[in-house]
């Protein structure tokens, strides 16, 4: 209430920092003597009242002399009046509500109090919550709808309630009743805010960019496209290109999801990234400033947004990048790739595959995407070798310090060759080839199969069957060439150099490590192990539709 009172006083011309002095001004204004008081004060003190009233205690004698003249009272009475105004001033929410009602009635106006970031001000302080509730209630009671209170918060009020204890939740529920009208200002249209505040173009610039789009439209459509879902792409038309340039339309929504995932997964240090437009606005502003002055034709790659997230990052995440710079400082592009992988770490809508990374990191309209993809692939190999990143199928994943430590321990774990071979048999013969032991052709012929993994066939060989032999790195000790006996002639599937075998070995190591380390593990280690088990099971299932080409078995 005190803050609202001071702002109200300042808005109508009274002192906005000394409430008792504002009340004095209001009193003599009602008596029709305010203008006379200002004139006499300036005659006596040679100072303008409005400009000097905040120094009232230094101008006490001038104030008393002025009051003495306009009121026709003695100096003692004027001095006592001054002291009484200062010492005995008080106001409550009821008086405040009546004051606002009187102003609205006399001036035939309405009053709207706009309070920004009320959630940060209140925090979990129930006294502040109840204070807000009381002042809103009394304003509603006495002002008869002519006084409104509008508050904003970066979080919805429901989110604030969920983040507090039980007692605070009860207080918040009372406040919700006082704010019956709620407007959810989501980040769904954050791009409109950014376009208007940061990316507005002059008419000349619009014409120039329109010409560039018409010339480069086909190239842009090829550069800025993502496989599968979500259906994000580059620019829908010339108007969108002009509005968004030098950014790309998908970046607004994707960056918001990045900020949400960083906040929700606790990767922030004390402060948290706001969930509204402000963090997005800051990120786009910083990225644009870094590139200003360069030739038209550049595009802002997604890694440029990392600097905004870095301000809020947990120390352990920052340490990963510090170590990466030490080890890979001579190849700075590797660090840029690592930045993108970090931002995508928990974003389900954007799997960090090589193809998607190459789209995210396009930095020029004339980018050679094949060259960029090769460059990213080389960086990923170095990041994997230094244990900053791990590969899981087609995906590449950023590793925290603790995840790096777990990965190193898993790498040094033992594994069961028999389990790996059994996994190969299940994937090939039960999933990719067929679960049956026969091969049908033209609906008239049915051929039995001999199903070998290296030299092992779980059933008795049939001399009249088609023999399928899968060669693994363990076949005949891994020595090439392999000489097959006559009875083994048939279909040969060579997996001796297949990367998928390494993934199956890694999956087996994960399960072995999990069995030996899950008991008594810390909460953070349990979380990591749960995720690693899921990775292992996904690899062992072998049902990824993108993987069969590794076996040479696509039609």
Coordinates of C-alpha atoms in Angstrom, one line a residue:
X1 CA 0.0 0.0 0.0
X2 CA 2.8 2.4 0.8
X3 CA 4.3 1.9 -2.7
X4 CA 0.9 2.4 -4.3
X5 CA 0.2 5.5 -2.2
X6 CA 3.6 7.1 -3.1
X7 CA 3.0 6.4 -6.8
X8 CA -0.5 7.8 -6.7
X9 CA 0.7 11.0 -4.9
X10 CA 3.4 11.5 -7.4
X11 CA 1.1 11.0 -10.4
X12 CA -1.4 13.7 -9.2
X13 CA 1.4 16.2 -8.4
X14 CA 2.1 15.7 -4.7
X15 CA 5.3 14.4 -3.1
X16 CA 6.0 10.9 -4.2
X17 CA 8.6 10.1 -1.5
X18 CA 7.3 11.7 1.7
X19 CA 3.8 10.5 2.5
X20 CA 3.1 13.0 5.3
X21 CA 4.1 15.9 3.1
X22 CA 1.9 14.7 0.3
X23 CA -1.0 14.6 2.8
X24 CA -0.2 18.2 3.8
X25 CA -0.3 19.2 0.2
X26 CA -3.6 17.4 -0.3
X27 CA -5.1 19.2 2.7
X28 CA -4.2 22.7 1.7
X29 CA -5.2 21.9 -1.9
X30 CA -8.7 21.0 -0.8
X31 CA -8.7 24.4 1.1
X32 CA -7.7 26.2 -2.1
X33 CA -4.4 27.4 -0.8
X34 CA -1.9 25.1 -2.5
X35 CA -1.0 27.6 -5.3
X36 CA -0.7 30.4 -2.8
X37 CA 1.5 28.2 -0.6
X38 CA 3.9 27.5 -3.5
X39 CA 4.1 31.3 -4.4
X40 CA 4.8 32.4 -0.8
X41 CA 7.3 29.7 -0.2
X42 CA 9.3 30.7 -3.3
X43 CA 9.2 34.4 -2.2
X44 CA 10.6 33.5 1.2
X45 CA 13.1 30.7 0.3
X46 CA 13.9 31.8 -3.3
X47 CA 13.4 28.1 -4.3
X48 CA 10.8 26.4 -6.3
X49 CA 8.5 24.2 -4.0
X50 CA 8.1 21.3 -6.4
X51 CA 11.9 21.0 -7.0
X52 CA 13.0 21.5 -3.4
X53 CA 10.3 19.8 -1.3
X54 CA 12.3 16.6 -0.9
X55 CA 14.7 18.7 1.1
X56 CA 12.0 19.8 3.5
X57 CA 14.0 19.2 6.7
X58 CA 16.7 21.6 5.5
X59 CA 14.0 24.2 4.6
X60 CA 12.0 23.8 7.8
X61 CA 12.2 27.4 8.8
X62 CA 11.0 28.5 5.3
X63 CA 8.1 26.1 5.5
X64 CA 7.1 27.4 8.9
X65 CA 7.3 31.0 7.8
X66 CA 5.2 30.3 4.7
X67 CA 2.6 28.4 6.7
X68 CA 2.5 31.3 9.3
X69 CA 1.7 33.8 6.5
X70 CA -0.9 31.9 4.6
X71 CA -2.7 30.6 7.7
X72 CA -2.3 33.8 9.8
X73 CA -1.0 31.8 12.8
X74 CA 1.9 32.2 15.1
X75 CA 5.3 30.8 14.5
X76 CA 4.8 28.4 17.5
X77 CA 1.6 27.1 16.1
X78 CA 3.1 26.7 12.6
X79 CA 6.1 24.8 14.1
X80 CA 3.8 22.5 16.1
X81 CA 1.7 21.8 13.0
X82 CA 4.9 20.9 11.1
X83 CA 6.0 18.5 13.9
X84 CA 2.6 17.0 14.2
X85 CA 2.3 16.3 10.5
X86 CA 5.7 14.6 10.5
X87 CA 5.3 12.5 13.7
X88 CA 1.7 11.5 13.8
X89 CA 1.0 10.7 10.1
X90 CA -0.5 7.2 9.6
X91 CA -2.7 5.6 7.0
X92 CA -4.3 2.2 6.6
X93 CA -5.8 0.4 3.6
X94 CA -9.3 1.6 4.5
X95 CA -8.3 5.2 4.5
X96 CA -6.3 4.6 1.3
X97 CA -9.4 3.1 -0.4
X98 CA -11.5 6.1 0.6
X99 CA -8.9 8.5 -0.7
X100 CA -8.9 6.9 -4.1
X101 CA -12.7 6.8 -4.2
X102 CA -12.8 10.5 -3.4
X103 CA -10.3 11.4 -6.1
X104 CA -12.2 9.3 -8.7
X105 CA -15.5 10.9 -7.7
X106 CA -14.3 14.5 -7.7
X107 CA -12.2 14.2 -10.8
X108 CA -14.6 11.9 -12.6
X109 CA -11.7 9.6 -13.5
X110 CA -10.7 6.0 -12.9
X111 CA -7.4 4.8 -11.4
X112 CA -5.4 1.7 -12.5
X113 CA -2.4 0.5 -10.5
X114 CA 0.0 -1.5 -12.6
X115 CA 2.4 -3.6 -10.6
X116 CA 5.2 -5.4 -12.4
X117 CA 6.9 -8.6 -11.2
X118 CA 4.7 -9.0 -8.2
X119 CA 5.7 -12.7 -7.9
X120 CA 9.4 -11.7 -7.3
X121 CA 8.4 -9.1 -4.8
X122 CA 6.2 -11.4 -2.8
X123 CA 8.3 -14.5 -3.0
X124 CA 7.2 -16.8 -0.2
X125 CA 6.5 -14.0 2.3
X126 CA 2.9 -14.5 3.5
X127 CA 2.7 -11.0 5.1
X128 CA 3.3 -9.4 1.7
X129 CA 0.7 -11.7 0.1
X130 CA -1.8 -10.8 2.8
X131 CA -0.9 -7.1 2.4
X132 CA -1.6 -7.3 -1.3
X133 CA -4.9 -9.1 -0.6
X134 CA -6.0 -6.5 1.9
X135 CA -5.3 -3.4 -0.2
X136 CA -7.0 -4.9 -3.3
X137 CA -10.1 -5.8 -1.1
X138 CA -10.4 -2.3 0.3
X139 CA -10.0 -0.7 -3.0
X140 CA -12.7 -2.8 -4.4
X141 CA -14.9 -2.1 -1.4
X142 CA -14.6 1.7 -1.3
X143 CA -13.8 2.6 -4.9
X144 CA -16.8 0.8 -6.4
X145 CA -15.0 -0.6 -9.4
X146 CA -13.3 2.7 -10.3
X147 CA -9.9 1.5 -9.0
X148 CA -8.2 -1.5 -10.7
X149 CA -5.1 -3.3 -9.6
X150 CA -3.2 -5.1 -12.4
X151 CA -0.2 -7.3 -11.5
X152 CA 2.3 -9.2 -13.7
X153 CA 4.5 -12.1 -13.0
X154 CA 6.8 -14.2 -15.1
X155 CA 5.1 -17.3 -13.8
X156 CA 1.4 -18.1 -13.8
X157 CA -0.1 -17.8 -10.4
X158 CA -0.7 -21.6 -10.3
X159 CA 3.0 -22.2 -10.8
X160 CA 3.7 -19.8 -7.9
X161 CA 1.3 -21.7 -5.7
X162 CA 2.9 -25.1 -6.5
X163 CA 6.3 -23.9 -5.6
X164 CA 5.4 -22.9 -2.0
X165 CA 4.6 -24.7 1.2
X166 CA 1.1 -25.7 2.3
X167 CA 0.5 -22.6 4.4
X168 CA 1.6 -20.3 1.6
X169 CA -0.6 -22.2 -0.8
X170 CA -3.7 -21.3 1.3
X171 CA -2.7 -17.7 1.3
X172 CA -2.2 -17.7 -2.4
X173 CA -5.6 -19.3 -2.9
X174 CA -7.1 -16.3 -1.1
X175 CA -5.3 -13.9 -3.4
X176 CA -6.5 -15.7 -6.5
X177 CA -10.1 -14.9 -5.4
X178 CA -9.2 -11.2 -5.5
X179 CA -7.8 -11.4 -9.0
X180 CA -10.7 -13.0 -10.8
X181 CA -9.6 -11.7 -14.2
X182 CA -6.5 -13.4 -15.4
X183 CA -4.7 -12.9 -18.7
X184 CA -2.1 -15.6 -19.6
X185 CA 0.7 -13.8 -21.5
X186 CA 2.5 -16.8 -22.9
X187 CA 5.6 -16.9 -25.1
X188 CA 3.7 -18.4 -28.0
X189 CA 3.9 -15.0 -29.7
X190 CA 7.4 -14.0 -28.5
X191 CA 8.5 -13.8 -32.1
X192 CA 6.1 -10.8 -32.6
X193 CA 7.7 -9.0 -29.7
X194 CA 11.2 -9.6 -31.0
X195 CA 10.3 -8.6 -34.6
X196 CA 8.8 -5.3 -33.5
X197 CA 11.4 -4.4 -30.8
X198 CA 14.6 -5.7 -32.4
X199 CA 14.2 -6.6 -36.1
X200 CA 12.0 -3.9 -37.6
X201 CA 13.4 -3.0 -41.0
X202 CA 13.5 0.3 -43.0
X203 CA 11.6 0.4 -46.3
X204 CA 14.9 0.3 -48.2
X205 CA 16.1 -2.7 -46.2
X206 CA 12.8 -4.6 -46.9
X207 CA 13.1 -4.0 -50.6
X208 CA 16.7 -5.2 -50.6
X209 CA 16.0 -8.3 -48.5
X210 CA 13.0 -9.1 -50.7
X211 CA 15.3 -9.2 -53.8
X212 CA 17.7 -11.5 -52.0
X213 CA 14.9 -13.9 -51.0
X214 CA 13.7 -14.1 -54.6
X215 CA 17.2 -15.0 -55.8
X216 CA 18.0 -17.5 -53.0
X217 CA 14.6 -19.0 -52.2
X218 CA 15.4 -22.5 -53.5
X219 CA 18.8 -22.5 -51.8
X220 CA 17.3 -21.5 -48.4
X221 CA 14.6 -24.2 -48.7
X222 CA 17.3 -26.8 -49.1
X223 CA 19.6 -25.4 -46.3
X224 CA 17.0 -24.9 -43.6
X225 CA 14.9 -28.1 -43.4
X226 CA 14.7 -30.7 -40.7
X227 CA 14.0 -34.4 -41.4
X228 CA 10.9 -36.0 -39.7
X229 CA 9.1 -34.1 -37.0
X230 CA 8.6 -31.4 -35.8
X231 CA 7.9 -29.7 -39.1
X232 CA 10.2 -26.9 -38.5
X233 CA 11.8 -25.3 -41.6
X234 CA 13.3 -22.1 -42.9
X235 CA 11.1 -19.3 -44.3
X236 CA 7.5 -19.7 -45.3
X237 CA 7.6 -16.7 -47.8
X238 CA 9.3 -13.4 -48.6
X239 CA 7.4 -11.5 -45.8
X240 CA 8.6 -13.9 -43.1
X241 CA 12.2 -13.8 -44.4
X242 CA 12.2 -10.0 -44.2
X243 CA 10.6 -10.0 -40.7
X244 CA 13.0 -12.7 -39.3
X245 CA 16.3 -11.9 -41.0
X246 CA 19.1 -12.6 -39.9
X247 CA 17.3 -15.2 -37.7
X248 CA 15.3 -18.2 -38.8
X249 CA 11.6 -18.7 -37.8
X250 CA 12.1 -22.0 -36.0
X251 CA 14.6 -20.4 -33.6
X252 CA 11.9 -18.6 -31.6
X253 CA 10.1 -21.8 -30.5
X254 CA 13.2 -24.0 -30.2
X255 CA 15.1 -21.5 -28.0
X256 CA 12.1 -21.2 -25.7
X257 CA 12.1 -25.0 -25.3
X258 CA 15.8 -24.9 -24.6
X259 CA 15.3 -22.3 -21.8
X260 CA 12.5 -24.4 -20.4
X261 CA 14.5 -27.6 -20.3
X262 CA 17.6 -25.9 -18.7
X263 CA 15.3 -24.5 -16.0
X264 CA 13.3 -27.6 -15.4
X265 CA 16.3 -29.9 -15.2
X266 CA 18.0 -27.7 -12.5
X267 CA 21.0 -26.7 -14.6
X268 CA 20.9 -23.1 -13.5
X269 CA 23.0 -21.5 -10.8
X270 CA 20.9 -19.7 -8.2
X271 CA 19.2 -17.4 -10.7
X272 CA 16.9 -19.0 -13.2
X273 CA 16.2 -18.2 -16.8
X274 CA 12.9 -16.5 -17.1
X275 CA 10.1 -18.4 -18.8
X276 CA 8.8 -15.4 -20.7
X277 CA 9.8 -13.2 -23.6
X278 CA 12.6 -11.4 -21.6
X279 CA 15.2 -14.1 -21.9
X280 CA 14.3 -14.6 -25.6
X281 CA 14.6 -10.9 -26.2
X282 CA 18.0 -10.8 -24.5
X283 CA 19.2 -13.8 -26.5
X284 CA 18.2 -12.4 -29.8
X285 CA 19.5 -9.0 -29.0
X286 CA 23.0 -10.3 -28.0
X287 CA 23.2 -12.5 -31.0
X288 CA 22.2 -9.7 -33.4
X289 CA 24.7 -7.3 -31.8
X290 CA 27.6 -9.8 -32.3
X291 CA 26.9 -9.9 -36.0
X292 CA 26.0 -6.3 -36.7
X293 CA 28.0 -4.6 -39.3
X294 CA 28.6 -7.7 -41.3
X295 CA 27.5 -8.2 -44.9
X296 CA 23.9 -9.2 -45.7
X297 CA 23.8 -12.9 -46.5
X298 CA 24.8 -14.2 -43.1
X299 CA 22.4 -16.3 -40.9
X300 CA 22.6 -16.5 -37.1
X301 CA 23.4 -20.2 -36.3
X302 CA 21.8 -21.7 -33.2
X303 CA 25.1 -21.9 -31.2
X304 CA 25.1 -18.1 -31.0
X305 CA 22.3 -18.2 -28.4
X306 CA 24.5 -20.1 -26.0
X307 CA 25.9 -16.9 -24.4
X308 CA 22.5 -16.0 -22.9
X309 CA 22.1 -19.5 -21.3
X310 CA 25.7 -19.3 -20.0
X311 CA 24.8 -16.4 -17.7
X312 CA 22.5 -18.7 -15.6
X313 CA 24.3 -22.0 -16.0
X314 CA 25.4 -24.2 -13.1
X315 CA 29.1 -24.2 -12.2
X316 CA 29.4 -27.9 -13.2
X317 CA 28.2 -27.2 -16.7
X318 CA 30.5 -24.2 -17.0
X319 CA 33.4 -26.5 -15.9
X320 CA 32.6 -28.9 -18.8
X321 CA 33.1 -26.1 -21.3
X322 CA 36.3 -24.8 -19.4
X323 CA 37.8 -28.3 -19.7
X324 CA 36.7 -28.6 -23.4
X325 CA 38.4 -25.3 -24.2
X326 CA 41.6 -26.5 -22.6
X327 CA 41.7 -29.8 -24.5
X328 CA 40.2 -28.6 -27.8
X329 CA 41.1 -24.9 -27.8
X330 CA 43.0 -25.3 -31.1
X331 CA 39.7 -26.4 -32.8
X332 CA 37.2 -23.7 -31.7
X333 CA 34.5 -25.1 -34.0
X334 CA 34.3 -28.2 -31.7
X335 CA 33.2 -25.9 -28.8
X336 CA 30.5 -24.4 -31.0
X337 CA 29.2 -27.9 -31.7
X338 CA 29.3 -28.7 -28.0
X339 CA 27.2 -25.6 -27.3
X340 CA 24.4 -26.8 -29.5
X341 CA 24.5 -30.3 -28.0
X342 CA 24.2 -28.7 -24.5
X343 CA 21.2 -26.6 -25.5
X344 CA 19.5 -29.6 -27.0
X345 CA 20.3 -32.0 -24.2
X346 CA 16.8 -32.3 -22.8
X347 CA 14.7 -30.9 -25.7
X348 CA 12.6 -33.9 -26.9
X349 CA 11.4 -32.1 -29.9
X350 CA 14.8 -31.8 -31.5
X351 CA 16.9 -34.9 -31.5
X352 CA 20.6 -34.0 -32.0
X353 CA 21.4 -36.0 -35.1
X354 CA 24.1 -35.1 -37.5
X355 CA 21.6 -34.0 -40.1
X356 CA 19.8 -31.7 -37.7
X357 CA 23.0 -30.3 -36.2
X358 CA 24.1 -29.3 -39.7
X359 CA 20.8 -27.4 -40.2
X360 CA 21.0 -25.7 -36.9
X361 CA 24.6 -24.5 -37.6
X362 CA 24.0 -23.0 -41.0
X363 CA 25.6 -19.5 -40.9
X364 CA 25.3 -18.2 -44.4
X365 CA 22.9 -18.3 -47.3
X366 CA 25.6 -19.7 -49.5
X367 CA 26.7 -22.4 -47.0
X368 CA 27.9 -25.7 -48.5
X369 CA 25.9 -28.0 -46.3
X370 CA 27.9 -31.1 -47.3
X371 CA 31.1 -29.5 -46.2
X372 CA 29.5 -28.2 -43.0
X373 CA 28.2 -31.7 -42.2
X374 CA 31.6 -33.2 -42.7
X375 CA 33.1 -30.6 -40.4
X376 CA 30.5 -31.2 -37.7
X377 CA 31.1 -35.0 -38.0
X378 CA 34.9 -34.5 -37.4
X379 CA 34.1 -32.3 -34.4
X380 CA 31.8 -34.9 -33.0
X381 CA 34.4 -37.6 -33.3
X382 CA 36.9 -35.5 -31.3
X383 CA 34.3 -34.6 -28.7
X384 CA 33.4 -38.3 -28.3
X385 CA 37.1 -39.2 -28.0
X386 CA 37.5 -36.7 -25.2
X387 CA 34.3 -38.0 -23.5
X388 CA 32.4 -34.7 -23.7
X389 CA 29.8 -36.3 -26.0
X390 CA 28.4 -39.8 -26.4
X391 CA 26.8 -41.4 -29.4
X392 CA 23.6 -43.4 -29.1
X393 CA 22.4 -44.6 -32.4
X394 CA 21.9 -41.6 -34.7
X395 CA 21.9 -39.2 -31.7
X396 CA 24.7 -37.3 -30.1
X397 CA 24.4 -36.3 -26.4
X398 CA 26.2 -33.7 -24.3
X399 CA 27.7 -35.2 -21.1
X400 CA 27.9 -33.5 -17.7
X401 CA 31.0 -34.0 -15.5
X402 CA 29.3 -36.8 -13.6
X403 CA 28.0 -38.5 -16.8
X404 CA 31.5 -38.3 -18.2
X405 CA 32.8 -40.0 -15.1
X406 CA 30.2 -42.8 -15.4
X407 CA 31.0 -43.2 -19.1
X408 CA 34.7 -43.7 -18.4
X409 CA 33.9 -46.3 -15.7
X410 CA 31.5 -48.1 -18.1
X411 CA 34.2 -48.0 -20.9
X412 CA 36.6 -49.8 -18.5
X413 CA 34.0 -52.4 -17.5
X414 CA 33.9 -56.0 -18.7
X415 CA 31.2 -57.5 -20.9
X416 CA 29.9 -60.9 -22.0
X417 CA 30.7 -61.9 -25.5
X418 CA 28.1 -64.6 -25.4
X419 CA 25.4 -62.0 -24.5
X420 CA 26.4 -59.8 -27.4
X421 CA 26.3 -62.7 -29.9
X422 CA 22.9 -63.7 -28.5
X423 CA 21.7 -60.1 -29.0
X424 CA 23.0 -60.1 -32.6
X425 CA 21.1 -63.4 -33.2
X426 CA 17.8 -62.0 -31.8
X427 CA 18.1 -58.7 -33.8
X428 CA 18.9 -60.3 -37.2
X429 CA 17.0 -63.6 -37.1
X430 CA 14.0 -62.6 -35.0
X431 CA 13.5 -59.0 -36.1
X432 CA 15.1 -58.2 -39.4
X433 CA 15.1 -61.5 -41.4
X434 CA 12.0 -63.2 -39.9
X435 CA 11.1 -64.9 -36.7
X436 CA 10.4 -68.1 -38.6
X437 CA 13.0 -70.6 -39.8
X438 CA 11.8 -70.6 -43.4
X439 CA 11.9 -68.2 -46.4
X440 CA 8.9 -68.0 -48.6
X441 CA 9.2 -67.0 -52.3
X442 CA 6.3 -66.2 -54.7
X443 CA 3.8 -67.7 -52.2
X444 CA 4.6 -71.2 -53.7
X445 CA 8.0 -72.0 -52.4
X446 CA 9.2 -72.3 -48.9
X447 CA 12.9 -72.8 -48.0
X448 CA 14.1 -73.7 -44.6
X449 CA 17.1 -71.7 -43.2
X450 CA 20.3 -72.6 -41.4
X451 CA 20.9 -69.6 -39.1
X452 CA 24.5 -69.2 -38.2
X453 CA 26.3 -66.7 -36.1
X454 CA 30.0 -67.3 -36.9
X455 CA 30.4 -71.1 -36.5
X456 CA 27.4 -71.5 -34.2
X457 CA 24.0 -72.8 -35.2
X458 CA 21.6 -73.4 -32.3
X459 CA 19.8 -76.2 -34.2
X460 CA 20.9 -79.2 -36.3
X461 CA 22.1 -78.0 -39.8
X462 CA 19.8 -79.0 -42.7
X463 CA 21.8 -79.8 -45.9
X464 CA 18.8 -78.9 -48.0
X465 CA 18.3 -75.5 -46.4
X466 CA 19.5 -72.0 -47.4
X467 CA 22.4 -71.2 -45.1
X468 CA 22.6 -67.6 -43.6
X469 CA 25.9 -66.8 -41.9
X470 CA 26.5 -63.7 -39.9
X471 CA 30.2 -62.9 -39.4
X472 CA 31.2 -60.9 -36.3
X473 CA 34.5 -59.6 -35.1
X474 CA 34.9 -62.8 -33.1
X475 CA 34.6 -65.1 -36.2
X476 CA 37.8 -67.3 -36.4
X477 CA 39.5 -64.9 -34.1
X478 CA 38.6 -61.9 -36.2
X479 CA 41.1 -62.8 -38.9
X480 CA 40.3 -62.3 -42.6
X481 CA 39.8 -63.6 -45.2
X482 CA 37.2 -66.2 -44.0
X483 CA 37.2 -69.5 -45.9
X484 CA 33.8 -71.1 -45.8
X485 CA 33.3 -74.8 -46.2
X486 CA 31.1 -76.1 -49.1
X487 CA 28.2 -76.9 -46.8
X488 CA 28.3 -73.4 -45.5
X489 CA 27.9 -71.7 -48.9
X490 CA 25.0 -69.3 -48.9
X491 CA 24.1 -65.8 -47.8
X492 CA 26.9 -64.1 -45.8
X493 CA 26.2 -61.0 -43.7
X494 CA 29.6 -59.4 -42.9
X495 CA 29.4 -57.5 -39.6
X496 CA 33.1 -57.7 -38.8
X497 CA 33.5 -54.0 -39.1
X498 CA 30.0 -52.9 -38.2
X499 CA 29.6 -50.0 -35.8
X500 CA 26.5 -51.6 -34.4
X501 CA 28.5 -54.3 -32.8
X502 CA 30.3 -51.7 -30.8
X503 CA 27.0 -50.3 -29.6
X504 CA 25.9 -53.8 -28.5
X505 CA 29.1 -54.2 -26.6
X506 CA 28.6 -50.8 -25.0
X507 CA 25.0 -51.8 -24.0
X508 CA 26.3 -55.0 -22.4
X509 CA 28.9 -53.0 -20.4
X510 CA 26.2 -50.6 -19.2
X511 CA 24.1 -53.4 -17.9
X512 CA 27.1 -55.1 -16.2
X513 CA 28.1 -51.7 -14.6
X514 CA 24.5 -51.1 -13.5
X515 CA 24.3 -54.5 -11.8
X516 CA 27.5 -53.8 -9.8
X517 CA 26.9 -50.2 -8.9
X518 CA 23.2 -49.5 -8.4
X519 CA 23.1 -50.7 -4.8
X520 CA 23.7 -47.8 -2.5
X521 CA 24.2 -45.3 -5.3
X522 CA 23.6 -41.6 -4.9
X523 CA 20.4 -40.0 -6.2
X524 CA 22.3 -38.4 -9.1
X525 CA 24.0 -41.6 -10.0
X526 CA 20.7 -43.5 -9.9
X527 CA 19.3 -41.0 -12.3
X528 CA 22.2 -41.4 -14.7
X529 CA 22.0 -45.2 -14.4
X530 CA 18.3 -45.2 -15.2
X531 CA 19.0 -43.2 -18.3
X532 CA 21.9 -45.5 -19.3
X533 CA 19.7 -48.6 -18.9
X534 CA 17.2 -47.1 -21.2
X535 CA 19.9 -46.5 -23.8
X536 CA 21.1 -50.1 -23.5
X537 CA 17.6 -51.5 -23.9
X538 CA 17.0 -49.3 -26.9
X539 CA 20.2 -50.6 -28.5
X540 CA 19.4 -54.2 -27.6
X541 CA 15.9 -54.0 -29.1
X542 CA 17.4 -53.2 -32.5
X543 CA 14.0 -51.9 -33.8
X544 CA 15.1 -48.5 -34.9
X545 CA 13.8 -48.2 -38.5
X546 CA 16.9 -46.2 -39.5
X547 CA 19.3 -49.0 -38.5
X548 CA 18.8 -52.0 -40.8
X549 CA 21.0 -50.6 -43.6
X550 CA 23.9 -51.3 -41.3
X551 CA 23.3 -55.0 -41.9
X552 CA 23.0 -54.6 -45.7
X553 CA 19.5 -56.0 -45.5
X554 CA 17.4 -53.2 -47.0
X555 CA 15.5 -54.2 -50.1

